[in-house]
Amino acid sequence: MFLVQSNQQNWQSYPVRQNENIPAGTGKKNYVILYPAIFGGVAAFVTGFGFYGCGDHRLSGRTLALVDIYALIAALGTGFYILNLLGDDDEKIRDFEHLKKELLSISLPIFITIFFFGSVFNLVYSLDRQSFEGTIGKKKITQYLSFLALSIGDISVGDSLGISPARTGTQVLLAVESIFTLFALSLLISLFTK
């Protein structure tokens, strides 16, 4: 049975938590929006190695368009994840520890994006050898490492490292990664200028 108290002195008021007391990197972590990049990267990784050597036929434009749309969804999800982590930091005092925690919190989605795009590039090339031109490895692992280097190079310095897309669909795929790169770079600049 519930007892009702009429004495107002026994009720406690809870203090309201202020924004400056929240430690860095504790924004809402909604991992669900990272799922397209995580599962898409794993699926592309596995199927890219499974279809190695089957790249004699040409992928249709519709297939590449679907890959481009999925890559855009994965990049947007990763971007929104990073934005949610860093979005509520306007009133915080910036110090080195805070900056270090924020950089560590956004490193996971950036590594996921590098893995995703490297795996997708490898999958597309495994299915269609005419989709990329340049210096690409001849074995399974060296081919994957070439596209992982392309993904790292595009995200870090904007360089294709001797590999260039030969078809419109793969050019769009590289452009989606470049847009994500600009977004991540602008967020990193905003971390240092707040």
Short mmCIF file of C-alpha atoms in Angstrom, two decimals:
data_model
loop_
_atom_site.label_atom_id
_atom_site.label_comp_id
_atom_site.label_asym_id
_atom_site.label_seq_id
_atom_site.Cartn_x
_atom_site.Cartn_y
_atom_site.Cartn_z
CA MET A 1 0.00 0.00 0.00
CA PHE A 2 1.29 3.46 -0.86
CA LEU A 3 1.52 6.14 1.76
CA VAL A 4 0.93 9.72 0.75
CA GLN A 5 2.94 12.32 2.59
CA SER A 6 1.62 15.81 2.88
CA ASN A 7 4.70 17.27 4.49
CA GLN A 8 6.62 19.17 1.80
CA GLN A 9 9.86 19.20 3.80
CA ASN A 10 10.57 15.55 3.10
CA TRP A 11 10.62 15.98 -0.66
CA GLN A 12 14.07 16.38 -2.07
CA SER A 13 14.94 18.57 -4.98
CA TYR A 14 17.55 17.22 -7.33
CA PRO A 15 20.25 19.54 -8.60
CA VAL A 16 20.24 20.26 -12.31
CA ARG A 17 23.39 19.16 -14.04
CA GLN A 18 25.20 21.95 -15.87
CA ASN A 19 26.80 21.48 -19.29
CA GLU A 20 30.30 22.34 -18.11
CA ASN A 21 30.28 19.39 -15.69
CA ILE A 22 29.77 16.85 -18.46
CA PRO A 23 33.09 15.29 -19.45
CA ALA A 24 34.25 15.41 -23.04
CA GLY A 25 33.23 12.68 -25.40
CA THR A 26 30.04 11.80 -23.50
CA GLY A 27 27.61 12.98 -26.14
CA LYS A 28 24.86 10.55 -27.01
CA LYS A 29 26.52 7.61 -28.73
CA ASN A 30 23.94 6.25 -31.14
CA TYR A 31 25.81 3.33 -32.66
CA VAL A 32 22.83 2.40 -34.84
CA ILE A 33 23.71 5.10 -37.36
CA LEU A 34 27.15 3.50 -37.73
CA TYR A 35 25.64 0.14 -38.73
CA PRO A 36 25.53 0.84 -42.51
CA ALA A 37 29.27 1.59 -42.49
CA ILE A 38 30.15 -1.31 -40.17
CA PHE A 39 28.06 -4.03 -41.79
CA GLY A 40 28.57 -2.69 -45.30
CA GLY A 41 32.33 -2.64 -44.75
CA VAL A 42 32.37 -6.19 -43.41
CA ALA A 43 30.13 -7.45 -46.22
CA ALA A 44 32.25 -5.69 -48.87
CA PHE A 45 35.42 -7.04 -47.26
CA VAL A 46 34.20 -10.64 -47.29
CA THR A 47 32.64 -10.54 -50.75
CA GLY A 48 35.58 -8.61 -52.19
CA PHE A 49 37.91 -11.45 -51.23
CA GLY A 50 35.31 -14.02 -52.33
CA PHE A 51 34.96 -12.52 -55.80
CA TYR A 52 38.70 -12.04 -56.30
CA GLY A 53 39.58 -13.03 -59.86
CA CYS A 54 36.00 -12.70 -61.15
CA GLY A 55 36.50 -9.18 -62.50
CA ASP A 56 36.32 -10.06 -66.17
CA HIS A 57 32.78 -8.77 -66.65
CA ARG A 58 31.66 -5.16 -66.46
CA LEU A 59 29.35 -3.95 -63.68
CA SER A 60 26.19 -2.23 -64.83
CA GLY A 61 25.61 1.43 -64.15
CA ARG A 62 22.66 0.55 -61.90
CA THR A 63 24.80 -1.68 -59.72
CA LEU A 64 27.39 1.05 -59.29
CA ALA A 65 24.61 3.56 -58.58
CA LEU A 66 23.31 1.31 -55.78
CA VAL A 67 26.82 1.04 -54.35
CA ASP A 68 27.15 4.84 -54.53
CA ILE A 69 23.81 5.38 -52.77
CA TYR A 70 24.73 2.90 -50.04
CA ALA A 71 28.12 4.58 -49.61
CA LEU A 72 26.39 7.95 -49.29
CA ILE A 73 24.05 6.54 -46.61
CA ALA A 74 27.02 5.05 -44.71
CA ALA A 75 29.00 8.31 -44.92
CA LEU A 76 25.99 10.36 -43.77
CA GLY A 77 25.40 7.99 -40.86
CA THR A 78 29.02 8.25 -39.79
CA GLY A 79 28.91 12.03 -40.17
CA PHE A 80 25.76 12.30 -38.04
CA TYR A 81 27.38 10.08 -35.42
CA ILE A 82 30.38 12.41 -35.20
CA LEU A 83 28.12 15.45 -35.17
CA ASN A 84 26.08 13.99 -32.29
CA LEU A 85 29.25 13.38 -30.31
CA LEU A 86 30.54 16.91 -30.77
CA GLY A 87 27.31 18.86 -31.18
CA ASP A 88 26.69 19.84 -27.56
CA ASP A 89 30.16 21.16 -26.77
CA ASP A 90 29.59 24.88 -27.39
CA GLU A 91 29.79 26.00 -23.76
CA LYS A 92 32.69 23.85 -22.61
CA ILE A 93 36.09 25.18 -21.70
CA ARG A 94 38.72 23.90 -24.07
CA ASP A 95 41.81 22.33 -22.60
CA PHE A 96 44.20 19.67 -23.77
CA GLU A 97 42.49 16.77 -21.99
CA HIS A 98 39.11 17.75 -23.40
CA LEU A 99 40.56 18.01 -26.90
CA LYS A 100 42.28 14.63 -26.53
CA LYS A 101 39.02 12.94 -25.48
CA GLU A 102 37.15 14.47 -28.40
CA LEU A 103 39.80 13.37 -30.89
CA LEU A 104 39.69 9.84 -29.49
CA SER A 105 35.89 9.79 -29.67
CA ILE A 106 35.84 10.65 -33.38
CA SER A 107 38.73 8.37 -34.34
CA LEU A 108 36.55 5.22 -34.25
CA PRO A 109 34.05 6.42 -36.88
CA ILE A 110 36.87 7.71 -39.07
CA PHE A 111 38.62 4.32 -38.95
CA ILE A 112 35.30 2.62 -39.72
CA THR A 113 34.89 4.90 -42.74
CA ILE A 114 38.41 4.16 -43.97
CA PHE A 115 37.72 0.42 -43.65
CA PHE A 116 34.32 0.79 -45.36
CA PHE A 117 35.58 2.68 -48.40
CA GLY A 118 38.69 0.53 -48.77
CA SER A 119 36.52 -2.60 -48.74
CA VAL A 120 33.99 -1.14 -51.18
CA PHE A 121 36.74 -0.06 -53.59
CA ASN A 122 38.21 -3.57 -53.38
CA LEU A 123 34.80 -5.18 -54.00
CA VAL A 124 34.07 -3.01 -57.03
CA TYR A 125 37.50 -3.74 -58.49
CA SER A 126 37.17 -7.47 -57.77
CA LEU A 127 33.93 -7.50 -59.77
CA ASP A 128 35.02 -5.09 -62.52
CA ARG A 129 38.73 -4.69 -63.25
CA GLN A 130 38.02 -1.77 -65.58
CA SER A 131 36.62 0.38 -62.76
CA PHE A 132 40.04 1.59 -61.54
CA GLU A 133 43.35 2.29 -63.25
CA GLY A 134 46.83 2.60 -61.83
CA THR A 135 49.16 0.72 -59.53
CA ILE A 136 47.04 -1.99 -57.91
CA GLY A 137 48.34 -5.14 -56.22
CA LYS A 138 48.24 -8.46 -58.06
CA LYS A 139 47.32 -10.73 -55.11
CA LYS A 140 44.24 -10.65 -52.87
CA ILE A 141 45.91 -8.97 -49.93
CA THR A 142 48.01 -6.53 -51.94
CA GLN A 143 44.94 -5.55 -53.96
CA TYR A 144 43.03 -4.86 -50.75
CA LEU A 145 45.97 -2.96 -49.27
CA SER A 146 46.13 -0.81 -52.42
CA PHE A 147 42.51 0.22 -51.97
CA LEU A 148 42.92 0.66 -48.23
CA ALA A 149 45.83 2.99 -49.02
CA LEU A 150 43.59 4.82 -51.49
CA SER A 151 40.98 5.25 -48.78
CA ILE A 152 43.54 6.43 -46.21
CA GLY A 153 45.19 8.74 -48.73
CA ASP A 154 41.89 10.27 -49.75
CA ILE A 155 40.78 10.84 -46.17
CA SER A 156 44.10 12.10 -44.85
CA VAL A 157 45.71 14.13 -47.63
CA GLY A 158 43.27 13.96 -50.54
CA ASP A 159 45.67 12.00 -52.74
CA SER A 160 44.72 8.93 -54.76
CA LEU A 161 48.22 7.40 -54.46
CA GLY A 162 48.48 6.34 -58.09
CA ILE A 163 45.01 4.80 -58.37
CA SER A 164 42.35 6.63 -60.33
CA PRO A 165 38.70 5.78 -60.92
CA ALA A 166 38.02 4.92 -64.56
CA ARG A 167 34.21 4.86 -64.55
CA THR A 168 31.62 7.40 -63.52
CA GLY A 169 30.26 5.21 -60.72
CA THR A 170 33.66 4.83 -59.11
CA GLN A 171 34.31 8.56 -59.53
CA VAL A 172 31.10 9.24 -57.61
CA LEU A 173 32.20 6.75 -54.96
CA LEU A 174 35.50 8.57 -54.53
CA ALA A 175 33.63 11.90 -54.46
CA VAL A 176 31.41 10.65 -51.61
CA GLU A 177 34.54 9.78 -49.63
CA SER A 178 36.01 13.20 -50.46
CA ILE A 179 32.87 14.93 -49.17
CA PHE A 180 33.15 12.95 -45.94
CA THR A 181 36.81 13.99 -45.78
CA LEU A 182 35.88 17.67 -46.04
CA PHE A 183 33.26 17.21 -43.33
CA ALA A 184 35.69 15.46 -40.97
CA LEU A 185 38.40 18.04 -41.68
CA SER A 186 36.04 20.92 -40.94
CA LEU A 187 35.06 19.29 -37.65
CA LEU A 188 38.71 18.86 -36.70
CA ILE A 189 39.38 22.51 -37.49
CA SER A 190 36.39 23.53 -35.39
CA LEU A 191 37.80 21.53 -32.45
CA PHE A 192 40.94 23.64 -32.48
CA THR A 193 39.23 27.00 -33.01
CA LYS A 194 36.49 26.86 -30.36
#
